[in-house]
């Protein structure tokens, strides 16, 4: 494994900034061009060790972090009273002690919206890979399983003429729906707290969750993780699904009860599942779900396109500078 080290770029001025990781060049260029910043970073693609984080943040005016960095009271105390702004290169902010941050008057920047398209694309790719058994097909080519043509070999399920159910028709849910409809989806159902006016664009039908689960051929989970949605997809949920239905989750791992999912997949209660998120992350290599051919697991790569990560990096840098200069931040968290 590559071992990181702390690196420092000295610039005119006294504003100290600490980055917990290497970030794409789009963001680094913005920070390097800021004449009033002294930028130091954990110079690695691997997470910063806790001791190095506590050392690196000392006296910092600004902190740029990632979802994997736990920003708690200990880190805030180590930084000291200079800390004005924390910019996270993520949409999520569960890794930060927001109550304590608010108490200290520290501003927070994050990167919503910019990863909607990339996550929607990945979700559609995952759905198709799961439904049409692409990982199995690749494996058969490699291991010599590809022989003469057989009528039902590696058959999967079609989107054309199907009913798709989206749990949570927010920004990402809507972007997924918009991409699925052109495949010839017959009905698009969605559930959530309230009906959405924008659902009309995709002829979305607002239905109770029970209806969505029972009638959908494909169920896409794109809701946020709340006490209500934690463990939402459980034994009772799977028992109401069609035996030919497929579950796809690109939201948060904890929305799905993985033990119940394993049982449903193993017993043939449901046809297949595609997951870009798991509990924990990374998923241990000996996890039971990884023994199943009808479960496709990806390593949380929803936003992993060069374009999107570059935009996230630039936005993180702009948020950081806005906070340091006491001016507007392009995406400031209200809390």
Tab-separated table of C-alpha atoms in Angstrom:
chain	number	residue	atom	x	y	z
A	1	UNK	CA	0.000	0.000	0.000
A	2	UNK	CA	1.260	3.478	-0.819
A	3	UNK	CA	2.333	5.291	2.319
A	4	UNK	CA	1.348	8.931	2.371
A	5	UNK	CA	3.103	11.897	3.869
A	6	UNK	CA	2.295	15.476	4.753
A	7	UNK	CA	3.224	17.905	2.006
A	8	UNK	CA	3.070	21.658	2.078
A	9	UNK	CA	2.784	24.357	-0.595
A	10	UNK	CA	3.841	27.697	0.857
A	11	UNK	CA	2.170	30.805	-0.500
A	12	UNK	CA	2.032	34.451	0.432
A	13	UNK	CA	-0.211	35.050	3.455
A	14	UNK	CA	-1.113	33.293	6.617
A	15	UNK	CA	-4.342	31.337	6.036
A	16	UNK	CA	-3.480	27.720	6.757
A	17	UNK	CA	-5.474	25.057	4.909
A	18	UNK	CA	-5.251	21.297	5.468
A	19	UNK	CA	-6.432	18.668	2.961
A	20	UNK	CA	-6.979	15.159	4.305
A	21	UNK	CA	-6.191	13.515	0.952
A	22	UNK	CA	-4.977	14.145	-2.583
A	23	UNK	CA	-7.846	15.590	-4.568
A	24	UNK	CA	-8.310	15.852	-8.360
A	25	UNK	CA	-6.256	18.603	-10.012
A	26	UNK	CA	-9.297	20.800	-10.712
A	27	UNK	CA	-9.535	21.634	-7.012
A	28	UNK	CA	-5.792	21.764	-6.351
A	29	UNK	CA	-5.293	24.367	-9.098
A	30	UNK	CA	-7.871	26.648	-7.469
A	31	UNK	CA	-6.211	26.351	-4.054
A	32	UNK	CA	-2.699	26.783	-5.423
A	33	UNK	CA	-3.800	29.975	-7.188
A	34	UNK	CA	-5.153	31.466	-3.948
A	35	UNK	CA	-2.387	33.782	-2.796
A	36	UNK	CA	-3.607	34.078	0.778
A	37	UNK	CA	-3.419	30.329	1.490
A	38	UNK	CA	-0.734	28.038	2.793
A	39	UNK	CA	-1.856	24.568	1.683
A	40	UNK	CA	-0.727	21.350	3.334
A	41	UNK	CA	-2.142	17.923	2.601
A	42	UNK	CA	-1.911	14.258	3.433
A	43	UNK	CA	-0.169	13.337	0.192
A	44	UNK	CA	-1.742	9.948	-0.474
A	45	UNK	CA	-4.757	8.306	-2.107
A	46	UNK	CA	-5.238	6.347	1.135
A	47	UNK	CA	-7.103	7.805	4.145
A	48	UNK	CA	-5.122	9.981	6.524
A	49	UNK	CA	-4.217	8.142	9.754
A	50	UNK	CA	-5.919	9.651	12.793
A	51	UNK	CA	-2.649	10.866	14.361
A	52	UNK	CA	-1.642	12.618	11.132
A	53	UNK	CA	-5.081	14.239	10.846
A	54	UNK	CA	-4.834	15.617	14.377
A	55	UNK	CA	-1.319	16.906	13.642
A	56	UNK	CA	-2.126	18.318	10.198
A	57	UNK	CA	-5.175	20.266	11.301
A	58	UNK	CA	-3.377	22.164	14.099
A	59	UNK	CA	-3.881	25.905	13.702
A	60	UNK	CA	-5.757	25.466	10.402
A	61	UNK	CA	-8.173	28.154	9.214
A	62	UNK	CA	-9.730	25.760	6.712
A	63	UNK	CA	-10.133	21.989	6.422
A	64	UNK	CA	-10.988	20.061	3.249
A	65	UNK	CA	-12.060	16.514	4.075
A	66	UNK	CA	-13.693	13.397	2.620
A	67	UNK	CA	-16.585	11.181	3.709
A	68	UNK	CA	-14.124	8.721	5.274
A	69	UNK	CA	-12.702	11.324	7.683
A	70	UNK	CA	-14.377	11.494	11.094
A	71	UNK	CA	-14.546	15.178	11.985
A	72	UNK	CA	-15.457	15.110	15.671
A	73	UNK	CA	-14.795	17.208	18.778
A	74	UNK	CA	-11.244	15.849	19.058
A	75	UNK	CA	-10.402	17.093	15.547
A	76	UNK	CA	-12.063	20.463	16.175
A	77	UNK	CA	-10.123	20.859	19.444
A	78	UNK	CA	-6.871	19.917	17.678
A	79	UNK	CA	-7.544	22.545	15.001
A	80	UNK	CA	-8.132	25.244	17.591
A	81	UNK	CA	-9.936	28.580	17.414
A	82	UNK	CA	-8.633	29.587	13.954
A	83	UNK	CA	-10.883	27.095	12.150
A	84	UNK	CA	-13.450	29.015	10.093
A	85	UNK	CA	-14.596	26.525	7.486
A	86	UNK	CA	-14.825	22.801	6.763
A	87	UNK	CA	-15.373	21.765	3.150
A	88	UNK	CA	-16.272	18.135	2.510
A	89	UNK	CA	-15.894	16.608	-0.948
A	90	UNK	CA	-19.158	14.699	-0.582
A	91	UNK	CA	-22.924	15.024	-0.609
A	92	UNK	CA	-23.182	13.233	2.737
A	93	UNK	CA	-22.198	14.822	6.029
A	94	UNK	CA	-22.819	12.021	8.561
A	95	UNK	CA	-19.050	11.999	9.252
A	96	UNK	CA	-19.125	15.446	10.883
A	97	UNK	CA	-20.195	16.446	14.392
A	98	UNK	CA	-22.542	19.161	13.118
A	99	UNK	CA	-23.866	20.218	16.533
A	100	UNK	CA	-20.352	20.917	17.782
A	101	UNK	CA	-19.360	22.590	14.493
A	102	UNK	CA	-22.401	24.864	14.682
A	103	UNK	CA	-21.675	25.720	18.306
A	104	UNK	CA	-18.232	26.955	17.276
A	105	UNK	CA	-19.576	29.052	14.381
A	106	UNK	CA	-17.696	27.081	11.736
A	107	UNK	CA	-19.171	27.153	8.222
A	108	UNK	CA	-19.580	23.920	6.248
A	109	UNK	CA	-19.449	23.389	2.484
A	110	UNK	CA	-20.493	20.219	0.633
A	111	UNK	CA	-21.078	19.042	-2.955
A	112	UNK	CA	-24.745	18.227	-3.646
A	113	UNK	CA	-26.366	18.160	-7.116
A	114	UNK	CA	-23.117	17.741	-9.059
A	115	UNK	CA	-23.119	13.939	-8.793
A	116	UNK	CA	-26.787	13.403	-9.731
A	117	UNK	CA	-26.153	12.477	-13.376
A	118	UNK	CA	-23.188	10.196	-12.666
A	119	UNK	CA	-25.072	8.335	-9.919
A	120	UNK	CA	-28.154	7.951	-12.125
A	121	UNK	CA	-26.022	6.571	-14.983
A	122	UNK	CA	-24.321	4.091	-12.664
A	123	UNK	CA	-27.682	2.978	-11.227
A	124	UNK	CA	-29.022	2.251	-14.718
A	125	UNK	CA	-25.792	0.388	-15.570
A	126	UNK	CA	-26.112	-1.663	-12.377
A	127	UNK	CA	-29.770	-2.428	-13.088
A	128	UNK	CA	-28.973	-3.649	-16.611
A	129	UNK	CA	-25.908	-5.612	-15.483
A	130	UNK	CA	-28.007	-7.367	-12.831
A	131	UNK	CA	-31.090	-7.932	-15.007
A	132	UNK	CA	-29.113	-9.240	-18.000
A	133	UNK	CA	-26.552	-11.127	-15.888
A	134	UNK	CA	-23.491	-9.392	-17.334
A	135	UNK	CA	-20.983	-10.404	-14.608
A	136	UNK	CA	-22.029	-14.052	-15.039
A	137	UNK	CA	-21.631	-13.729	-18.808
A	138	UNK	CA	-18.122	-12.281	-18.526
A	139	UNK	CA	-17.164	-15.093	-16.136
A	140	UNK	CA	-18.527	-17.785	-18.511
A	141	UNK	CA	-16.422	-16.413	-21.380
A	142	UNK	CA	-13.313	-16.515	-19.187
A	143	UNK	CA	-13.844	-19.949	-17.656
A	144	UNK	CA	-14.827	-21.818	-20.823
A	145	UNK	CA	-18.529	-22.047	-20.026
A	146	UNK	CA	-19.435	-20.525	-23.409
A	147	UNK	CA	-20.241	-23.459	-25.675
A	148	UNK	CA	-23.015	-23.965	-28.247
A	149	UNK	CA	-26.067	-21.684	-28.306
A	150	UNK	CA	-28.792	-22.699	-25.850
A	151	UNK	CA	-32.311	-21.210	-25.852
A	152	UNK	CA	-32.397	-20.219	-22.160
A	153	UNK	CA	-28.703	-19.893	-21.306
A	154	UNK	CA	-27.951	-16.704	-19.327
A	155	UNK	CA	-31.449	-15.340	-19.929
A	156	UNK	CA	-32.415	-12.353	-17.842
A	157	UNK	CA	-35.212	-9.821	-17.563
A	158	UNK	CA	-36.195	-7.004	-19.966
A	159	UNK	CA	-36.958	-3.403	-19.119
A	160	UNK	CA	-39.190	-3.128	-22.164
A	161	UNK	CA	-42.837	-3.455	-21.138
A	162	UNK	CA	-41.919	-3.627	-17.448
A	163	UNK	CA	-43.114	-1.802	-14.330
A	164	UNK	CA	-40.381	0.109	-12.517
A	165	UNK	CA	-40.796	1.307	-8.927
A	166	UNK	CA	-38.604	4.115	-7.583
A	167	UNK	CA	-38.466	4.547	-3.806
A	168	UNK	CA	-37.668	8.244	-3.349
A	169	UNK	CA	-38.214	10.406	-6.434
A	170	UNK	CA	-35.808	13.147	-5.399
A	171	UNK	CA	-33.058	14.577	-7.630
A	172	UNK	CA	-31.287	11.272	-8.176
A	173	UNK	CA	-34.500	9.184	-8.267
A	174	UNK	CA	-35.911	11.489	-10.946
A	175	UNK	CA	-32.685	11.353	-12.979
A	176	UNK	CA	-32.808	7.541	-12.861
A	177	UNK	CA	-36.477	7.526	-13.949
A	178	UNK	CA	-35.735	9.867	-16.873
A	179	UNK	CA	-33.051	7.463	-18.112
A	180	UNK	CA	-35.152	4.309	-17.687
A	181	UNK	CA	-38.327	5.502	-19.432
A	182	UNK	CA	-36.787	5.445	-22.969
A	183	UNK	CA	-36.145	1.706	-22.568
A	184	UNK	CA	-39.892	1.214	-23.072
A	185	UNK	CA	-40.962	1.007	-19.436
A	186	UNK	CA	-44.736	0.511	-19.340
A	187	UNK	CA	-45.444	1.954	-15.874
A	188	UNK	CA	-43.308	4.037	-13.546
A	189	UNK	CA	-44.401	3.927	-9.911
A	190	UNK	CA	-42.895	5.920	-7.088
A	191	UNK	CA	-43.368	6.186	-3.343
A	192	UNK	CA	-42.253	8.673	-0.729
A	193	UNK	CA	-43.591	11.153	1.780
A	194	UNK	CA	-45.457	13.247	-0.780
A	195	UNK	CA	-46.449	13.261	-4.447
A	196	UNK	CA	-44.008	15.188	-6.657
A	197	UNK	CA	-45.158	17.627	-9.332
A	198	UNK	CA	-42.124	16.803	-11.500
A	199	UNK	CA	-43.206	13.136	-11.656
A	200	UNK	CA	-45.547	14.120	-14.514
A	201	UNK	CA	-42.476	14.393	-16.793
A	202	UNK	CA	-42.034	10.605	-16.566
A	203	UNK	CA	-45.733	9.736	-16.151
A	204	UNK	CA	-44.930	8.675	-12.607
A	205	UNK	CA	-47.743	7.217	-10.497
A	206	UNK	CA	-47.598	8.051	-6.778
A	207	UNK	CA	-48.552	4.863	-4.919
A	208	UNK	CA	-48.261	3.425	-1.395
A	209	UNK	CA	-45.029	1.515	-0.798
A	210	UNK	CA	-46.941	-1.791	-0.526
A	211	UNK	CA	-48.365	-1.295	-4.040
A	212	UNK	CA	-44.960	-0.416	-5.477
A	213	UNK	CA	-43.329	-3.482	-3.916
A	214	UNK	CA	-46.063	-5.882	-5.102
A	215	UNK	CA	-46.394	-4.591	-8.673
A	216	UNK	CA	-42.861	-3.643	-9.730
A	217	UNK	CA	-40.582	-5.773	-11.893
A	218	UNK	CA	-37.636	-3.561	-10.923
A	219	UNK	CA	-37.382	-1.713	-7.604
A	220	UNK	CA	-34.845	1.112	-7.434
A	221	UNK	CA	-33.967	2.418	-3.966
A	222	UNK	CA	-32.898	6.072	-4.107
A	223	UNK	CA	-34.225	7.465	-0.833
A	224	UNK	CA	-32.116	9.089	1.863
A	225	UNK	CA	-31.231	7.190	5.030
A	226	UNK	CA	-33.541	8.201	7.883
A	227	UNK	CA	-34.846	6.373	10.975
A	228	UNK	CA	-37.923	5.498	8.840
A	229	UNK	CA	-35.930	4.075	5.914
A	230	UNK	CA	-33.282	2.201	7.946
A	231	UNK	CA	-33.819	-1.515	7.272
A	232	UNK	CA	-36.790	-0.700	5.007
A	233	UNK	CA	-35.990	-3.556	2.633
A	234	UNK	CA	-36.401	-6.493	4.993
A	235	UNK	CA	-37.973	-9.962	5.084
A	236	UNK	CA	-41.535	-8.590	4.964
A	237	UNK	CA	-40.589	-6.293	2.060
A	238	UNK	CA	-39.017	-9.117	0.012
A	239	UNK	CA	-41.947	-11.451	0.704
A	240	UNK	CA	-44.258	-8.980	-1.090
A	241	UNK	CA	-42.032	-8.695	-4.184
A	242	UNK	CA	-42.618	-10.735	-7.348
A	243	UNK	CA	-40.393	-13.816	-7.628
A	244	UNK	CA	-39.150	-12.396	-10.937
A	245	UNK	CA	-38.429	-8.917	-9.520
A	246	UNK	CA	-35.021	-7.258	-9.157
A	247	UNK	CA	-33.883	-4.870	-6.404
A	248	UNK	CA	-31.279	-2.163	-7.081
A	249	UNK	CA	-29.840	0.044	-4.327
A	250	UNK	CA	-27.574	3.047	-4.954
A	251	UNK	CA	-28.650	5.141	-1.960
A	252	UNK	CA	-27.294	3.977	1.413
A	253	UNK	CA	-26.441	0.434	2.459
A	254	UNK	CA	-28.391	0.527	5.714
A	255	UNK	CA	-31.726	0.887	3.865
A	256	UNK	CA	-31.402	-2.836	3.063
A	257	UNK	CA	-31.311	-5.618	5.660
A	258	UNK	CA	-28.527	-7.670	4.066
A	259	UNK	CA	-29.229	-10.880	6.023
A	260	UNK	CA	-32.852	-10.830	4.834
A	261	UNK	CA	-31.720	-10.005	1.301
A	262	UNK	CA	-29.372	-13.002	1.291
A	263	UNK	CA	-32.206	-15.303	2.355
A	264	UNK	CA	-34.553	-13.858	-0.303
A	265	UNK	CA	-31.960	-14.305	-3.063
A	266	UNK	CA	-30.804	-17.753	-1.933
A	267	UNK	CA	-34.349	-19.127	-1.667
A	268	UNK	CA	-35.559	-17.629	-4.943
A	269	UNK	CA	-37.995	-15.306	-3.180
A	270	UNK	CA	-36.750	-12.584	-5.548
A	271	UNK	CA	-34.799	-12.920	-8.811
A	272	UNK	CA	-31.707	-10.779	-8.244
A	273	UNK	CA	-30.216	-7.699	-6.595
A	274	UNK	CA	-27.676	-5.056	-7.581
A	275	UNK	CA	-25.968	-3.025	-4.828
A	276	UNK	CA	-23.615	-0.054	-5.125
A	277	UNK	CA	-23.831	0.518	-1.363
A	278	UNK	CA	-23.438	-1.943	1.499
A	279	UNK	CA	-23.044	-2.225	5.262
A	280	UNK	CA	-20.211	-2.033	6.067
A	281	UNK	CA	-18.150	-0.470	3.303
A	282	UNK	CA	-15.981	-2.081	2.111
A	283	UNK	CA	-17.976	-5.321	2.330
A	284	UNK	CA	-15.802	-8.149	3.736
A	285	UNK	CA	-14.697	-10.528	0.974
A	286	UNK	CA	-16.192	-13.471	2.880
A	287	UNK	CA	-19.660	-11.902	3.082
A	288	UNK	CA	-22.439	-14.388	2.159
A	289	UNK	CA	-23.889	-12.046	-0.493
A	290	UNK	CA	-20.677	-12.404	-2.505
A	291	UNK	CA	-21.265	-16.150	-2.871
A	292	UNK	CA	-24.463	-15.584	-4.873
A	293	UNK	CA	-24.517	-15.370	-8.674
A	294	UNK	CA	-27.756	-13.375	-8.559
A	295	UNK	CA	-26.251	-10.551	-6.488
A	296	UNK	CA	-24.072	-7.913	-8.182
A	297	UNK	CA	-22.102	-5.777	-5.717
A	298	UNK	CA	-20.141	-2.666	-6.735
A	299	UNK	CA	-17.703	-0.729	-4.483
A	300	UNK	CA	-19.789	2.465	-4.050
A	301	UNK	CA	-18.775	4.054	-7.369
A	302	UNK	CA	-21.978	6.013	-8.041
A	303	UNK	CA	-20.185	9.315	-8.617
A	304	UNK	CA	-16.982	7.822	-10.044
A	305	UNK	CA	-16.673	9.565	-13.389
A	306	UNK	CA	-13.650	11.751	-14.128
A	307	UNK	CA	-15.902	14.710	-14.938
A	308	UNK	CA	-17.952	14.444	-11.753
A	309	UNK	CA	-15.011	13.962	-9.405
A	310	UNK	CA	-13.286	16.946	-11.042
A	311	UNK	CA	-16.355	19.123	-10.486
A	312	UNK	CA	-16.649	17.891	-6.870
A	313	UNK	CA	-12.991	18.761	-6.296
A	314	UNK	CA	-13.368	22.276	-7.750
A	315	UNK	CA	-16.565	22.923	-5.789
A	316	UNK	CA	-14.876	21.775	-2.562
A	317	UNK	CA	-12.023	24.209	-3.182
A	318	UNK	CA	-14.418	27.082	-3.992
A	319	UNK	CA	-16.435	26.366	-0.844
A	320	UNK	CA	-13.239	26.377	1.211
A	321	UNK	CA	-12.047	29.714	-0.188
A	322	UNK	CA	-15.480	31.305	0.261
A	323	UNK	CA	-15.456	30.300	3.907
A	324	UNK	CA	-11.905	31.542	4.444
A	325	UNK	CA	-12.646	34.908	2.836
A	326	UNK	CA	-15.966	35.360	4.642
A	327	UNK	CA	-17.814	35.517	1.319
A	328	UNK	CA	-20.467	33.368	-0.342
A	329	UNK	CA	-19.832	29.634	-0.633
A	330	UNK	CA	-21.298	28.006	-3.783
A	331	UNK	CA	-22.785	25.150	-1.724
A	332	UNK	CA	-23.037	25.943	1.971
A	333	UNK	CA	-24.772	23.537	4.313
A	334	UNK	CA	-27.614	25.118	6.271
A	335	UNK	CA	-27.890	23.546	9.698
